[in-house]
């Protein structure tokens, strides 16, 4: 496809190979496919206390579920919320896929999503997702995670990373515009969100979209705050963009508003080493 | 599976269902967008399935600021009760390993809803046409025996061309290879058609040969073609776009605005 300026872009075709179904599968192919599917299944592992309660048929009591998808979003949650005392990891979700690193015996650290809960406010659950959840796993992840929570009075907030290159607008975006927030909410979410809504023709994809779809269909209040950043990799300016989104929740999670610059610095240090090449 | 967006499930019995196949150039999906937007159809539910890649956005058919902030998902069902018309819009590609499952889910929903007929809007790679397909109109149709029982005469009057069966090796006389139905780039089109033939479902496929690019003219060609049969819109206009209303979500097809410093 040619763009406005005439350069030719290779376009990913949505047309599926038509003859896929015609290929006759023998038993071995089918077995390989089945085993692969089993391996790609999303696994949830809760701590002893929660898994005991879940196995006796109870759902996890939760009124605020906050998910950070991507390095910036999850680092922001780590620095501003999880860094204060009292938060403990209570579970994790793993999803094996083509981007998982081969670690024998255990699932790759990269694919992990960790669930955190505060010992004084157990009704708030925070999940940080830093690994890659493949397209065919996003629906399943959402279903498994949200099905273990009780759904009455539940509000889901998703913080998600995005690239400003994916943002379409009729006005030219000048260099100083990014990073900025846009939100998308389910029909059941009534409060005023902390930022402007995502304008058409922009769309959300990936895990945030899967969570939002699930919440829309099951009438759960949910909002996604997508941060459009012009920096590749984690950086502290982008992380701070999420602040207005969380200040809406400040009451329930006692957000520590004092700047945790040192924590942010620690989080981005690893990538800075490579990027000072041209300074 | 279908999930109603209202408290009660909508009555879809004896409605005509129009749906796209995710195919070359997204022509079917664009045509469906035109129908929903022009007829001002109302959303009655979602097709919530793990077979589609998740996506979400605000109202693609927004007409003013008030209705812009409303969540829409990857697959949704719209109706126009006075026309007895239902439309399924699919906005995302199918997860590659799950296309067979998606087809089964679709067909069981179609059967359960009791649609009087189903029309699939689709497209196929223009470059894979054989000699006979190269001539004349790029539009083709396919109809299951069950649909021909009711609408066969109407289709005959329209003088449409049926999708030709092609041989595996064109130009080579080979008695052992039967001509077969071949819709390259058509996604689940062929599967839906053959399954509907086997299940005796009234289903028609309307397709267009095209290439990837700016497929808006293709969408108009396909939706006008459909309109010749179903008369969704009564218009005498000779313009290709007729009276179809382009939805707001079709803006910025070629990317964001241009830097003003360029000029």
Coordinates of C-alpha atoms in Angstrom, one line a residue, chain B residues 25-251:
Chain B
X25 CA -8.8 -5.5 1.5
X26 CA -11.5 -5.8 4.3
X27 CA -14.1 -5.1 1.6
X28 CA -16.9 -7.0 3.3
X29 CA -16.3 -5.2 6.6
X30 CA -16.2 -1.8 4.9
X31 CA -19.5 -2.6 3.1
X32 CA -21.1 -3.6 6.4
X33 CA -19.9 -0.4 8.0
X34 CA -21.7 1.5 5.3
X35 CA -24.9 -0.4 5.9
X36 CA -24.8 0.2 9.7
X37 CA -24.0 3.8 9.4
X38 CA -26.5 4.7 6.6
X39 CA -29.4 2.8 8.1
X40 CA -28.6 4.1 11.6
X41 CA -28.9 0.6 13.0
X42 CA -28.9 -0.1 16.7
X43 CA -26.6 -2.4 18.5
X44 CA -28.3 -5.4 20.1
X45 CA -25.4 -7.5 21.3
X46 CA -21.9 -8.7 21.0
X47 CA -20.4 -11.8 19.5
X48 CA -17.9 -12.6 22.4
X49 CA -15.4 -15.2 21.4
X50 CA -11.8 -16.2 21.9
X51 CA -11.4 -16.8 18.2
X52 CA -11.0 -13.1 17.4
X53 CA -8.0 -11.0 18.2
X54 CA -9.2 -8.6 21.0
X55 CA -9.8 -4.9 20.0
X56 CA -11.9 -2.1 21.4
X57 CA -12.6 1.5 20.4
X58 CA -15.1 4.3 20.8
X59 CA -18.2 4.6 18.7
X60 CA -17.1 4.1 15.0
X61 CA -20.5 5.6 13.8
X62 CA -20.5 8.7 16.0
X63 CA -22.4 11.6 14.6
X64 CA -21.9 14.1 17.4
X65 CA -19.8 14.6 20.5
X66 CA -22.5 13.1 22.8
X67 CA -22.5 9.6 21.3
X68 CA -18.8 9.4 20.5
X69 CA -17.8 8.1 24.0
X70 CA -19.3 4.6 23.8
X71 CA -17.4 1.4 23.8
X72 CA -17.5 -0.9 20.8
X73 CA -15.9 -4.4 20.6
X74 CA -14.4 -6.7 18.0
X75 CA -17.7 -8.3 16.8
X76 CA -21.2 -6.8 17.3
X77 CA -24.7 -7.4 16.1
X78 CA -26.9 -4.6 14.8
X79 CA -30.5 -4.6 13.7
X80 CA -33.1 -2.5 11.8
X81 CA -36.4 -4.1 12.9
X82 CA -38.5 -2.3 10.2
X83 CA -36.3 -3.9 7.5
X84 CA -36.1 -7.2 9.3
X85 CA -32.4 -6.9 8.8
X86 CA -29.6 -7.9 11.2
X87 CA -25.9 -7.2 10.6
X88 CA -22.9 -8.8 12.2
X89 CA -19.9 -6.6 12.0
X90 CA -16.5 -8.3 12.6
X91 CA -13.7 -5.8 13.3
X92 CA -10.7 -8.0 14.0
X93 CA -8.8 -10.8 12.3
X94 CA -9.5 -14.4 13.3
X95 CA -6.8 -16.2 15.5
X96 CA -5.2 -18.4 12.9
X97 CA -5.6 -21.7 14.6
X98 CA -9.2 -21.0 15.5
X99 CA -10.8 -20.3 12.2
X100 CA -12.6 -23.7 12.1
X101 CA -14.0 -23.1 15.6
X102 CA -15.1 -19.6 14.7
X103 CA -17.0 -21.0 11.8
X104 CA -18.8 -23.5 13.9
X105 CA -19.7 -20.9 16.5
X106 CA -21.1 -18.6 13.8
X107 CA -23.1 -21.4 12.2
X108 CA -24.6 -22.6 15.4
X109 CA -25.6 -19.0 16.3
X110 CA -27.2 -18.5 12.8
X111 CA -29.2 -21.7 13.3
X112 CA -30.3 -20.9 16.8
X113 CA -31.4 -17.3 15.8
X114 CA -33.6 -18.6 13.0
X115 CA -32.5 -16.1 10.3
X116 CA -34.4 -16.5 7.1
X117 CA -31.2 -16.2 5.0
X118 CA -27.6 -15.2 5.5
X119 CA -25.6 -13.1 3.1
X120 CA -21.8 -13.2 3.4
X121 CA -19.9 -10.2 1.9
X122 CA -16.5 -11.2 0.9
X123 CA -13.5 -10.7 -1.5
X124 CA -10.9 -12.7 -3.2
X125 CA -7.4 -12.0 -4.6
X126 CA -7.7 -10.3 -8.0
X127 CA -4.3 -11.6 -9.1
X128 CA -5.4 -15.3 -8.8
X129 CA -8.2 -15.1 -11.3
X130 CA -8.1 -17.5 -14.2
X131 CA -8.8 -16.6 -17.8
X132 CA -12.6 -16.9 -17.7
X133 CA -12.7 -14.8 -14.5
X134 CA -10.7 -12.0 -15.9
X135 CA -13.4 -10.9 -18.2
X136 CA -16.3 -8.7 -17.3
X137 CA -17.6 -7.7 -13.9
X138 CA -15.4 -8.5 -10.9
X139 CA -18.5 -9.4 -8.8
X140 CA -19.6 -13.0 -8.2
X141 CA -22.1 -14.8 -6.1
X142 CA -22.6 -18.3 -4.6
X143 CA -25.9 -19.6 -3.2
X144 CA -26.6 -22.8 -1.3
X145 CA -29.4 -25.1 -2.6
X146 CA -31.5 -24.1 0.4
X147 CA -31.3 -20.4 -0.5
X148 CA -32.0 -21.1 -4.2
X149 CA -35.4 -22.7 -3.3
X150 CA -36.6 -19.3 -2.0
X151 CA -34.6 -16.7 -3.8
X152 CA -33.4 -18.5 -6.9
X153 CA -35.7 -16.6 -9.3
X154 CA -34.8 -13.2 -7.9
X155 CA -31.1 -14.1 -8.4
X156 CA -31.8 -15.2 -11.9
X157 CA -33.5 -12.0 -12.8
X158 CA -30.6 -9.9 -11.5
X159 CA -28.4 -11.7 -14.1
X160 CA -25.5 -12.1 -11.7
X161 CA -22.5 -14.3 -12.4
X162 CA -21.9 -17.3 -10.3
X163 CA -18.4 -17.9 -8.9
X164 CA -16.7 -20.2 -11.4
X165 CA -15.1 -23.4 -10.3
X166 CA -11.4 -23.6 -11.4
X167 CA -9.2 -26.5 -12.2
X168 CA -6.1 -27.2 -10.2
X169 CA -3.8 -26.7 -13.2
X170 CA -5.5 -24.3 -15.6
X171 CA -4.8 -25.1 -19.3
X172 CA -3.7 -28.7 -18.6
X173 CA -6.2 -31.3 -19.5
X174 CA -6.3 -33.7 -16.6
X175 CA -9.2 -36.0 -16.3
X176 CA -8.4 -36.9 -12.7
X177 CA -8.7 -33.4 -11.3
X178 CA -12.2 -32.1 -10.8
X179 CA -12.9 -28.3 -11.1
X180 CA -13.2 -27.0 -7.5
X181 CA -14.3 -24.0 -5.7
X182 CA -11.3 -21.8 -4.9
X183 CA -11.5 -18.5 -3.1
X184 CA -7.9 -17.4 -2.3
X185 CA -7.7 -14.7 0.3
X186 CA -11.4 -15.2 1.2
X187 CA -10.8 -16.3 4.8
X188 CA -13.6 -18.4 6.1
X189 CA -15.8 -17.7 3.0
X190 CA -15.4 -21.1 1.4
X191 CA -15.7 -23.0 4.7
X192 CA -18.9 -21.1 5.6
X193 CA -20.4 -21.9 2.2
X194 CA -19.6 -25.6 2.1
X195 CA -20.7 -26.1 5.7
X196 CA -24.0 -24.3 5.0
X197 CA -24.5 -26.5 1.9
X198 CA -24.0 -29.6 4.1
X199 CA -26.3 -28.3 6.9
X200 CA -29.0 -27.1 4.4
X201 CA -28.8 -23.5 5.5
X202 CA -30.0 -20.7 3.2
X203 CA -26.8 -18.7 2.6
X204 CA -25.5 -16.6 -0.2
X205 CA -21.9 -15.3 -0.7
X206 CA -21.4 -12.0 -2.6
X207 CA -17.8 -11.5 -3.5
X208 CA -15.5 -9.1 -5.4
X209 CA -12.1 -9.7 -6.9
X210 CA -9.8 -7.0 -5.5
X211 CA -6.3 -6.2 -4.2
X212 CA -5.1 -4.6 -1.0
X213 CA -4.9 -0.8 -0.9
X214 CA -7.5 1.9 -0.7
X215 CA -10.6 -0.5 -0.8
X216 CA -13.3 2.2 -0.3
X217 CA -14.4 2.1 -4.0
X218 CA -14.5 -1.7 -3.7
X219 CA -16.8 -1.5 -0.7
X220 CA -19.2 0.8 -2.6
X221 CA -19.2 -1.6 -5.5
X222 CA -20.1 -4.5 -3.2
X223 CA -22.7 -2.7 -1.2
X224 CA -24.4 -1.3 -4.3
X225 CA -24.4 -4.8 -5.7
X226 CA -26.1 -6.1 -2.5
X227 CA -28.6 -3.3 -2.6
X228 CA -29.7 -4.4 -6.1
X229 CA -30.9 -7.5 -4.5
X230 CA -32.1 -6.6 -1.0
X231 CA -33.2 -3.0 -1.7
X232 CA -32.0 -1.7 1.6
X233 CA -31.8 1.8 0.2
X234 CA -34.0 3.2 -2.6
X235 CA -31.9 5.5 -4.6
X236 CA -31.7 6.6 -8.2
X237 CA -28.3 8.2 -7.8
X238 CA -25.8 7.4 -10.5
X239 CA -22.8 8.4 -8.4
X240 CA -20.8 5.4 -7.2
X241 CA -21.1 6.4 -3.6
X242 CA -24.9 7.0 -3.9
X243 CA -26.5 7.9 -0.7
X244 CA -24.4 5.7 1.5
X245 CA -23.0 7.5 4.6
X246 CA -19.3 7.1 5.3
X247 CA -18.7 6.5 9.1
X248 CA -16.4 8.8 11.0
X249 CA -14.1 5.9 11.7
X250 CA -13.0 5.9 8.1
X251 CA -11.0 9.1 8.6

